[in-house]
Amino acid sequence: MAEFALIRDYFSTLGSPRDDVILGVGDDGALVRPRPGQELVLVLDTLVAGVHFPGSASPADIGHKALAVNLSDLAAMGAEPAWATLGLTLPKPDRDWVRAFAQGFDALARQHGVQLVGGDTTRGPLSVTVQVAGHVPPGQALRRDGARPGDAIFVTGPLGGAGLGLKLALGELTLPRALAREPLRRLHRPEPRLREGQALRGLASAAIDISDGLLADLGHLLAASGVGARVRLEALPLDESVRACLAELGGWQAPLSAGDDYELCFTVPPEQVAACERLLTEWACGGARIGSVERESGLRCEDARGRVHPMQQGGYEHFA
Ligand code: ADP
Ligand code: MG
């Protein structure tokens, strides 16, 4: 049967073999041994064709991204990933497609020590659901609700790259090849900031990953913490290509609300700011300090002269 042959040939040994997996793919359920004394973080994300990736995305890109968006959620919790399961819905049992998809998934899983331990394979419109479990020391998970007035706000890397990549992928904009490479890479091959998230345990007061744009996701963090913030527009890190076509993209609104960047946004109490700035230099992924948490609710974006610019809040909403 095609379904079982696909599972056997492509999904039975994906990722890093882990010695805490007692039973992986093949039984009714996976059996794993959680690390004694640690907490488990569980995350799940679905990618739907045409919504989360354009038709032009390669199967290897889709395999990478389906895992990457989940690892990004674990990064935002400060967790270390361990085991993944995969729900794959395919229009037809296309072996070439599945082989390339599995390769994209496998390469990223190995990079982060993740083993695929189970899943489900069904027929229907293309959609990919991945669940990942990871460990975090007790009480040390990074949450959204810990930001306090006076905390500094940081991001781990540049914003708007994936949004520009999507415009390029959809043919809504063109750029010379050298400038197009980075935004397309950010769209199709996001790099989960796992090392960064783990290093922020005990330093950050709150964290979130930027999947729906900074305005929306920082907005969630601020709402969960019951605070507001001021963001300095000129401090926002941008990719060279985003900076080059900022006007064409419609100005600051674009990098602030474009989704899919998968950087972390986090807040840090004043006494940890110096330590965080050292980390940013060490990480070298282009992060920056972008603003500060305030008592007054709402998010104020100000330019170099201190003028507050009105921004539309909304990030991507599926039921809007
Ligand atoms: P069941 O009928 O018991 O749900 P399945 O036929 O769905 O079993 O799956 C058989 C085995 O293959 C299970 O161990 C399941 O976890 C695994 N599996 C199915 N699809 C996938 C997939 N896409 N990726 C990884 N493992 C899978
Ligand atoms: Mg099943």
Short mmCIF file of N, CA and C in Angstrom, two decimals, residues 131-264:
data_model
loop_
_atom_site.label_atom_id
_atom_site.label_comp_id
_atom_site.label_asym_id
_atom_site.label_seq_id
_atom_site.Cartn_x
_atom_site.Cartn_y
_atom_site.Cartn_z
N GLN A 131 4.30 18.58 15.27
CA GLN A 131 4.30 18.83 16.71
C GLN A 131 5.70 18.53 17.21
N VAL A 132 6.21 19.34 18.10
CA VAL A 132 7.53 19.07 18.68
C VAL A 132 7.44 19.22 20.19
N ALA A 133 8.13 18.34 20.90
CA ALA A 133 8.24 18.45 22.35
C ALA A 133 9.68 18.76 22.70
N GLY A 134 9.87 19.57 23.73
CA GLY A 134 11.22 19.91 24.15
C GLY A 134 11.28 20.09 25.65
N HIS A 135 12.50 20.14 26.17
CA HIS A 135 12.72 20.25 27.61
C HIS A 135 13.08 21.67 28.01
N VAL A 136 12.68 22.01 29.23
CA VAL A 136 13.12 23.27 29.81
C VAL A 136 13.29 23.03 31.32
N PRO A 137 14.33 23.62 31.94
CA PRO A 137 14.48 23.44 33.38
C PRO A 137 13.27 24.02 34.11
N PRO A 138 12.88 23.42 35.23
CA PRO A 138 11.66 23.84 35.93
C PRO A 138 11.63 25.34 36.22
N GLY A 139 10.52 25.96 35.88
CA GLY A 139 10.33 27.38 36.19
C GLY A 139 11.09 28.33 35.29
N GLN A 140 11.84 27.81 34.30
CA GLN A 140 12.69 28.72 33.50
C GLN A 140 12.17 29.00 32.10
N ALA A 141 10.99 28.46 31.76
CA ALA A 141 10.46 28.72 30.41
C ALA A 141 10.26 30.22 30.23
N LEU A 142 10.52 30.72 29.02
CA LEU A 142 10.27 32.12 28.69
C LEU A 142 8.80 32.24 28.34
N ARG A 143 8.12 33.16 28.97
CA ARG A 143 6.68 33.32 28.73
C ARG A 143 6.40 34.71 28.20
N ARG A 144 5.12 34.92 27.82
CA ARG A 144 4.77 36.23 27.26
C ARG A 144 4.39 37.24 28.34
N ASP A 145 4.15 36.77 29.54
CA ASP A 145 3.47 37.64 30.51
C ASP A 145 4.38 38.28 31.55
N GLY A 146 5.70 38.30 31.31
CA GLY A 146 6.59 38.79 32.36
C GLY A 146 7.18 40.17 32.13
N ALA A 147 6.78 40.89 31.06
CA ALA A 147 7.39 42.20 30.78
C ALA A 147 6.91 43.24 31.80
N ARG A 148 7.82 44.13 32.25
CA ARG A 148 7.49 45.16 33.24
C ARG A 148 7.94 46.53 32.73
N PRO A 149 7.23 47.61 33.14
CA PRO A 149 7.63 48.95 32.73
C PRO A 149 9.11 49.17 33.05
N GLY A 150 9.84 49.75 32.09
CA GLY A 150 11.28 49.98 32.29
C GLY A 150 12.15 48.92 31.64
N ASP A 151 11.56 47.76 31.29
CA ASP A 151 12.34 46.74 30.59
C ASP A 151 12.70 47.23 29.19
N ALA A 152 13.84 46.78 28.69
CA ALA A 152 14.24 47.08 27.31
C ALA A 152 13.67 46.00 26.40
N ILE A 153 13.39 46.39 25.13
CA ILE A 153 12.85 45.44 24.14
C ILE A 153 13.91 45.18 23.09
N PHE A 154 14.12 43.91 22.80
CA PHE A 154 15.12 43.50 21.80
C PHE A 154 14.47 42.61 20.74
N VAL A 155 15.10 42.54 19.57
CA VAL A 155 14.79 41.47 18.60
C VAL A 155 16.11 40.79 18.24
N THR A 156 16.01 39.49 17.90
CA THR A 156 17.25 38.75 17.60
C THR A 156 17.79 39.01 16.20
N GLY A 157 16.97 39.57 15.30
CA GLY A 157 17.47 39.74 13.93
C GLY A 157 16.58 40.67 13.13
N PRO A 158 16.93 40.90 11.87
CA PRO A 158 16.23 41.87 11.02
C PRO A 158 14.80 41.46 10.69
N LEU A 159 13.99 42.47 10.43
CA LEU A 159 12.55 42.27 10.19
C LEU A 159 12.19 42.57 8.74
N GLY A 160 11.14 41.95 8.28
CA GLY A 160 10.59 42.29 6.97
C GLY A 160 11.19 41.50 5.81
N GLY A 161 12.24 40.73 6.07
CA GLY A 161 12.90 39.98 5.00
C GLY A 161 11.97 38.96 4.36
N ALA A 162 11.27 38.19 5.20
CA ALA A 162 10.39 37.15 4.66
C ALA A 162 9.21 37.78 3.92
N GLY A 163 8.72 38.91 4.43
CA GLY A 163 7.61 39.60 3.77
C GLY A 163 8.01 40.06 2.37
N LEU A 164 9.23 40.58 2.26
CA LEU A 164 9.74 40.98 0.95
C LEU A 164 9.92 39.73 0.08
N GLY A 165 10.44 38.65 0.70
CA GLY A 165 10.61 37.39 -0.03
C GLY A 165 9.30 36.90 -0.62
N LEU A 166 8.21 37.06 0.13
CA LEU A 166 6.90 36.61 -0.37
C LEU A 166 6.48 37.43 -1.59
N LYS A 167 6.71 38.75 -1.53
CA LYS A 167 6.38 39.59 -2.69
C LYS A 167 7.19 39.16 -3.91
N LEU A 168 8.46 38.82 -3.69
CA LEU A 168 9.30 38.35 -4.80
C LEU A 168 8.78 37.02 -5.32
N ALA A 169 8.43 36.11 -4.40
CA ALA A 169 7.97 34.78 -4.80
C ALA A 169 6.65 34.87 -5.57
N LEU A 170 5.81 35.86 -5.22
CA LEU A 170 4.52 36.00 -5.89
C LEU A 170 4.62 36.86 -7.15
N GLY A 171 5.83 37.37 -7.43
CA GLY A 171 6.03 38.20 -8.62
C GLY A 171 5.45 39.59 -8.49
N GLU A 172 5.18 40.04 -7.26
CA GLU A 172 4.62 41.39 -7.06
C GLU A 172 5.71 42.44 -7.09
N LEU A 173 6.97 41.99 -7.06
CA LEU A 173 8.10 42.91 -7.02
C LEU A 173 9.29 42.16 -7.59
N THR A 174 10.22 42.88 -8.21
CA THR A 174 11.43 42.21 -8.67
C THR A 174 12.66 42.96 -8.16
N LEU A 175 13.72 42.20 -7.94
CA LEU A 175 14.98 42.76 -7.45
C LEU A 175 16.11 42.06 -8.19
N PRO A 176 17.26 42.73 -8.31
CA PRO A 176 18.43 42.04 -8.86
C PRO A 176 18.71 40.79 -8.02
N ARG A 177 19.22 39.75 -8.70
CA ARG A 177 19.40 38.46 -8.03
C ARG A 177 20.14 38.56 -6.69
N ALA A 178 21.19 39.38 -6.67
CA ALA A 178 22.01 39.47 -5.45
C ALA A 178 21.19 40.00 -4.26
N LEU A 179 20.25 40.89 -4.54
CA LEU A 179 19.42 41.45 -3.45
C LEU A 179 18.24 40.55 -3.13
N ALA A 180 17.83 39.70 -4.08
CA ALA A 180 16.65 38.84 -3.87
C ALA A 180 16.99 37.60 -3.05
N ARG A 181 18.26 37.22 -3.04
CA ARG A 181 18.64 35.94 -2.43
C ARG A 181 18.26 35.87 -0.95
N GLU A 182 18.65 36.90 -0.19
CA GLU A 182 18.44 36.87 1.26
C GLU A 182 16.94 36.87 1.63
N PRO A 183 16.11 37.75 1.07
CA PRO A 183 14.68 37.68 1.42
C PRO A 183 14.04 36.35 1.05
N LEU A 184 14.44 35.75 -0.07
CA LEU A 184 13.87 34.45 -0.44
C LEU A 184 14.32 33.36 0.53
N ARG A 185 15.58 33.46 0.96
CA ARG A 185 16.08 32.50 1.94
C ARG A 185 15.30 32.65 3.25
N ARG A 186 15.05 33.89 3.65
CA ARG A 186 14.32 34.11 4.91
C ARG A 186 12.88 33.60 4.81
N LEU A 187 12.28 33.71 3.62
CA LEU A 187 10.92 33.22 3.43
C LEU A 187 10.87 31.69 3.48
N HIS A 188 11.77 31.04 2.74
CA HIS A 188 11.68 29.59 2.58
C HIS A 188 12.47 28.80 3.62
N ARG A 189 13.50 29.39 4.19
CA ARG A 189 14.40 28.66 5.08
C ARG A 189 14.64 29.39 6.40
N PRO A 190 13.57 29.71 7.12
CA PRO A 190 13.79 30.44 8.39
C PRO A 190 14.66 29.60 9.33
N GLU A 191 15.51 30.30 10.10
CA GLU A 191 16.40 29.64 11.05
C GLU A 191 15.87 29.86 12.46
N PRO A 192 15.38 28.80 13.09
CA PRO A 192 14.85 28.97 14.45
C PRO A 192 15.95 29.39 15.41
N ARG A 193 15.65 30.36 16.27
CA ARG A 193 16.67 30.95 17.15
C ARG A 193 16.76 30.17 18.47
N LEU A 194 17.03 28.87 18.37
CA LEU A 194 17.02 28.00 19.54
C LEU A 194 18.13 28.32 20.53
N ARG A 195 19.35 28.46 20.01
CA ARG A 195 20.48 28.77 20.88
C ARG A 195 20.20 30.08 21.63
N GLU A 196 19.65 31.05 20.89
CA GLU A 196 19.39 32.36 21.46
C GLU A 196 18.32 32.26 22.55
N GLY A 197 17.23 31.54 22.25
CA GLY A 197 16.16 31.39 23.22
C GLY A 197 16.65 30.72 24.51
N GLN A 198 17.47 29.70 24.36
CA GLN A 198 17.98 29.01 25.56
C GLN A 198 18.90 29.92 26.37
N ALA A 199 19.69 30.75 25.67
CA ALA A 199 20.61 31.66 26.37
C ALA A 199 19.83 32.73 27.14
N LEU A 200 18.58 32.99 26.72
CA LEU A 200 17.80 34.05 27.37
C LEU A 200 17.10 33.60 28.65
N ARG A 201 17.16 32.29 28.95
CA ARG A 201 16.58 31.82 30.22
C ARG A 201 17.30 32.51 31.37
N GLY A 202 16.51 33.05 32.30
CA GLY A 202 17.11 33.73 33.43
C GLY A 202 17.52 35.17 33.13
N LEU A 203 17.44 35.59 31.86
CA LEU A 203 17.78 36.97 31.48
C LEU A 203 16.54 37.74 31.05
N ALA A 204 15.77 37.14 30.12
CA ALA A 204 14.61 37.83 29.57
C ALA A 204 13.44 37.75 30.54
N SER A 205 12.64 38.83 30.58
CA SER A 205 11.44 38.81 31.42
C SER A 205 10.25 38.27 30.63
N ALA A 206 10.30 38.34 29.29
CA ALA A 206 9.23 37.81 28.44
C ALA A 206 9.80 37.61 27.03
N ALA A 207 9.18 36.72 26.27
CA ALA A 207 9.65 36.48 24.90
C ALA A 207 8.51 35.94 24.05
N ILE A 208 8.63 36.16 22.73
CA ILE A 208 7.65 35.66 21.76
C ILE A 208 8.41 35.53 20.44
N ASP A 209 7.97 34.64 19.56
CA ASP A 209 8.62 34.63 18.24
C ASP A 209 7.77 35.44 17.27
N ILE A 210 8.44 36.06 16.31
CA ILE A 210 7.73 36.97 15.39
C ILE A 210 7.30 36.18 14.17
N SER A 211 6.12 35.59 14.26
CA SER A 211 5.60 34.85 13.11
C SER A 211 4.57 35.69 12.36
N ASP A 212 3.91 36.60 13.04
CA ASP A 212 2.84 37.40 12.42
C ASP A 212 3.21 38.88 12.30
N GLY A 213 4.48 39.21 12.44
CA GLY A 213 4.90 40.61 12.37
C GLY A 213 5.12 41.18 13.76
N LEU A 214 6.07 42.11 13.86
CA LEU A 214 6.43 42.66 15.18
C LEU A 214 5.26 43.34 15.87
N LEU A 215 4.48 44.14 15.13
CA LEU A 215 3.39 44.88 15.78
C LEU A 215 2.41 43.91 16.43
N ALA A 216 2.03 42.87 15.69
CA ALA A 216 1.06 41.91 16.22
C ALA A 216 1.67 41.12 17.38
N ASP A 217 2.88 40.60 17.19
CA ASP A 217 3.42 39.69 18.19
C ASP A 217 3.91 40.43 19.44
N LEU A 218 4.57 41.57 19.25
CA LEU A 218 4.91 42.37 20.44
C LEU A 218 3.62 42.80 21.13
N GLY A 219 2.58 43.10 20.33
CA GLY A 219 1.27 43.44 20.89
C GLY A 219 0.74 42.33 21.80
N HIS A 220 0.89 41.07 21.38
CA HIS A 220 0.44 39.94 22.22
C HIS A 220 1.23 39.89 23.53
N LEU A 221 2.53 40.10 23.41
CA LEU A 221 3.40 40.05 24.60
C LEU A 221 3.00 41.15 25.59
N LEU A 222 2.76 42.36 25.05
CA LEU A 222 2.41 43.49 25.91
C LEU A 222 1.06 43.26 26.57
N ALA A 223 0.10 42.74 25.78
CA ALA A 223 -1.24 42.49 26.34
C ALA A 223 -1.16 41.43 27.44
N ALA A 224 -0.38 40.37 27.20
CA ALA A 224 -0.27 39.30 28.21
C ALA A 224 0.39 39.84 29.48
N SER A 225 1.26 40.84 29.33
CA SER A 225 1.99 41.38 30.48
C SER A 225 1.26 42.56 31.12
N GLY A 226 0.20 43.06 30.44
CA GLY A 226 -0.55 44.19 30.98
C GLY A 226 0.23 45.50 30.94
N VAL A 227 1.05 45.70 29.88
CA VAL A 227 1.86 46.91 29.76
C VAL A 227 1.78 47.45 28.33
N GLY A 228 2.47 48.54 28.03
CA GLY A 228 2.58 49.09 26.69
C GLY A 228 4.04 49.26 26.32
N ALA A 229 4.32 49.93 25.19
CA ALA A 229 5.72 50.07 24.80
C ALA A 229 5.92 51.21 23.82
N ARG A 230 7.18 51.62 23.73
CA ARG A 230 7.63 52.61 22.75
C ARG A 230 8.72 51.93 21.93
N VAL A 231 8.55 51.97 20.60
CA VAL A 231 9.55 51.36 19.71
C VAL A 231 10.16 52.48 18.87
N ARG A 232 11.49 52.48 18.75
CA ARG A 232 12.18 53.49 17.95
C ARG A 232 12.38 52.96 16.53
N LEU A 233 11.70 53.59 15.57
CA LEU A 233 11.74 53.08 14.19
C LEU A 233 13.17 52.99 13.65
N GLU A 234 13.98 54.01 13.96
CA GLU A 234 15.34 54.01 13.36
C GLU A 234 16.23 52.94 13.99
N ALA A 235 15.76 52.34 15.10
CA ALA A 235 16.56 51.28 15.73
C ALA A 235 16.21 49.90 15.17
N LEU A 236 15.13 49.80 14.38
CA LEU A 236 14.71 48.49 13.87
C LEU A 236 15.75 47.93 12.90
N PRO A 237 16.23 46.73 13.15
CA PRO A 237 17.17 46.15 12.19
C PRO A 237 16.43 45.68 10.94
N LEU A 238 16.96 46.03 9.77
CA LEU A 238 16.34 45.63 8.50
C LEU A 238 17.40 44.96 7.64
N ASP A 239 17.00 43.99 6.84
CA ASP A 239 17.90 43.44 5.84
C ASP A 239 18.23 44.54 4.84
N GLU A 240 19.41 44.42 4.24
CA GLU A 240 19.85 45.39 3.24
C GLU A 240 18.80 45.55 2.13
N SER A 241 18.23 44.42 1.69
CA SER A 241 17.27 44.48 0.58
C SER A 241 15.97 45.16 1.01
N VAL A 242 15.57 44.96 2.28
CA VAL A 242 14.35 45.62 2.77
C VAL A 242 14.57 47.12 2.85
N ARG A 243 15.76 47.49 3.36
CA ARG A 243 16.09 48.91 3.45
C ARG A 243 16.08 49.55 2.05
N ALA A 244 16.61 48.80 1.08
CA ALA A 244 16.73 49.32 -0.28
C ALA A 244 15.36 49.58 -0.91
N CYS A 245 14.34 48.80 -0.54
CA CYS A 245 13.04 49.06 -1.18
C CYS A 245 11.96 49.41 -0.17
N LEU A 246 12.36 50.04 0.93
CA LEU A 246 11.40 50.41 1.98
C LEU A 246 10.27 51.28 1.42
N ALA A 247 10.62 52.26 0.59
CA ALA A 247 9.60 53.16 0.06
C ALA A 247 8.63 52.37 -0.83
N GLU A 248 9.20 51.51 -1.67
CA GLU A 248 8.38 50.71 -2.58
C GLU A 248 7.43 49.78 -1.81
N LEU A 249 7.87 49.37 -0.64
CA LEU A 249 7.06 48.46 0.19
C LEU A 249 5.98 49.22 0.96
N GLY A 250 6.05 50.56 0.93
CA GLY A 250 5.05 51.35 1.63
C GLY A 250 5.53 51.87 2.97
N GLY A 251 6.84 51.87 3.20
CA GLY A 251 7.39 52.45 4.43
C GLY A 251 7.47 51.47 5.59
N TRP A 252 7.57 52.03 6.80
CA TRP A 252 7.82 51.24 8.00
C TRP A 252 6.75 50.19 8.28
N GLN A 253 5.52 50.49 7.86
CA GLN A 253 4.44 49.55 8.14
C GLN A 253 4.79 48.14 7.65
N ALA A 254 5.49 48.05 6.51
CA ALA A 254 5.76 46.74 5.91
C ALA A 254 6.63 45.84 6.80
N PRO A 255 7.85 46.27 7.16
CA PRO A 255 8.66 45.38 8.01
C PRO A 255 8.07 45.19 9.40
N LEU A 256 7.21 46.12 9.84
CA LEU A 256 6.60 45.97 11.18
C LEU A 256 5.45 44.98 11.18
N SER A 257 4.82 44.78 10.03
CA SER A 257 3.65 43.90 10.05
C SER A 257 3.81 42.67 9.17
N ALA A 258 4.91 42.58 8.40
CA ALA A 258 5.11 41.37 7.60
C ALA A 258 5.40 40.20 8.53
N GLY A 259 4.82 39.07 8.23
CA GLY A 259 5.03 37.90 9.08
C GLY A 259 6.19 37.06 8.60
N ASP A 260 6.32 35.89 9.23
CA ASP A 260 7.23 34.84 8.76
C ASP A 260 8.72 35.10 9.00
N ASP A 261 9.07 36.10 9.82
CA ASP A 261 10.50 36.34 10.03
C ASP A 261 11.12 35.36 11.03
N TYR A 262 10.32 34.89 11.99
CA TYR A 262 10.80 33.92 12.98
C TYR A 262 12.03 34.36 13.75
N GLU A 263 12.12 35.66 13.99
CA GLU A 263 13.07 36.15 14.98
C GLU A 263 12.36 36.14 16.33
N LEU A 264 13.13 36.27 17.41
CA LEU A 264 12.52 36.39 18.73
C LEU A 264 12.45 37.87 19.09
#
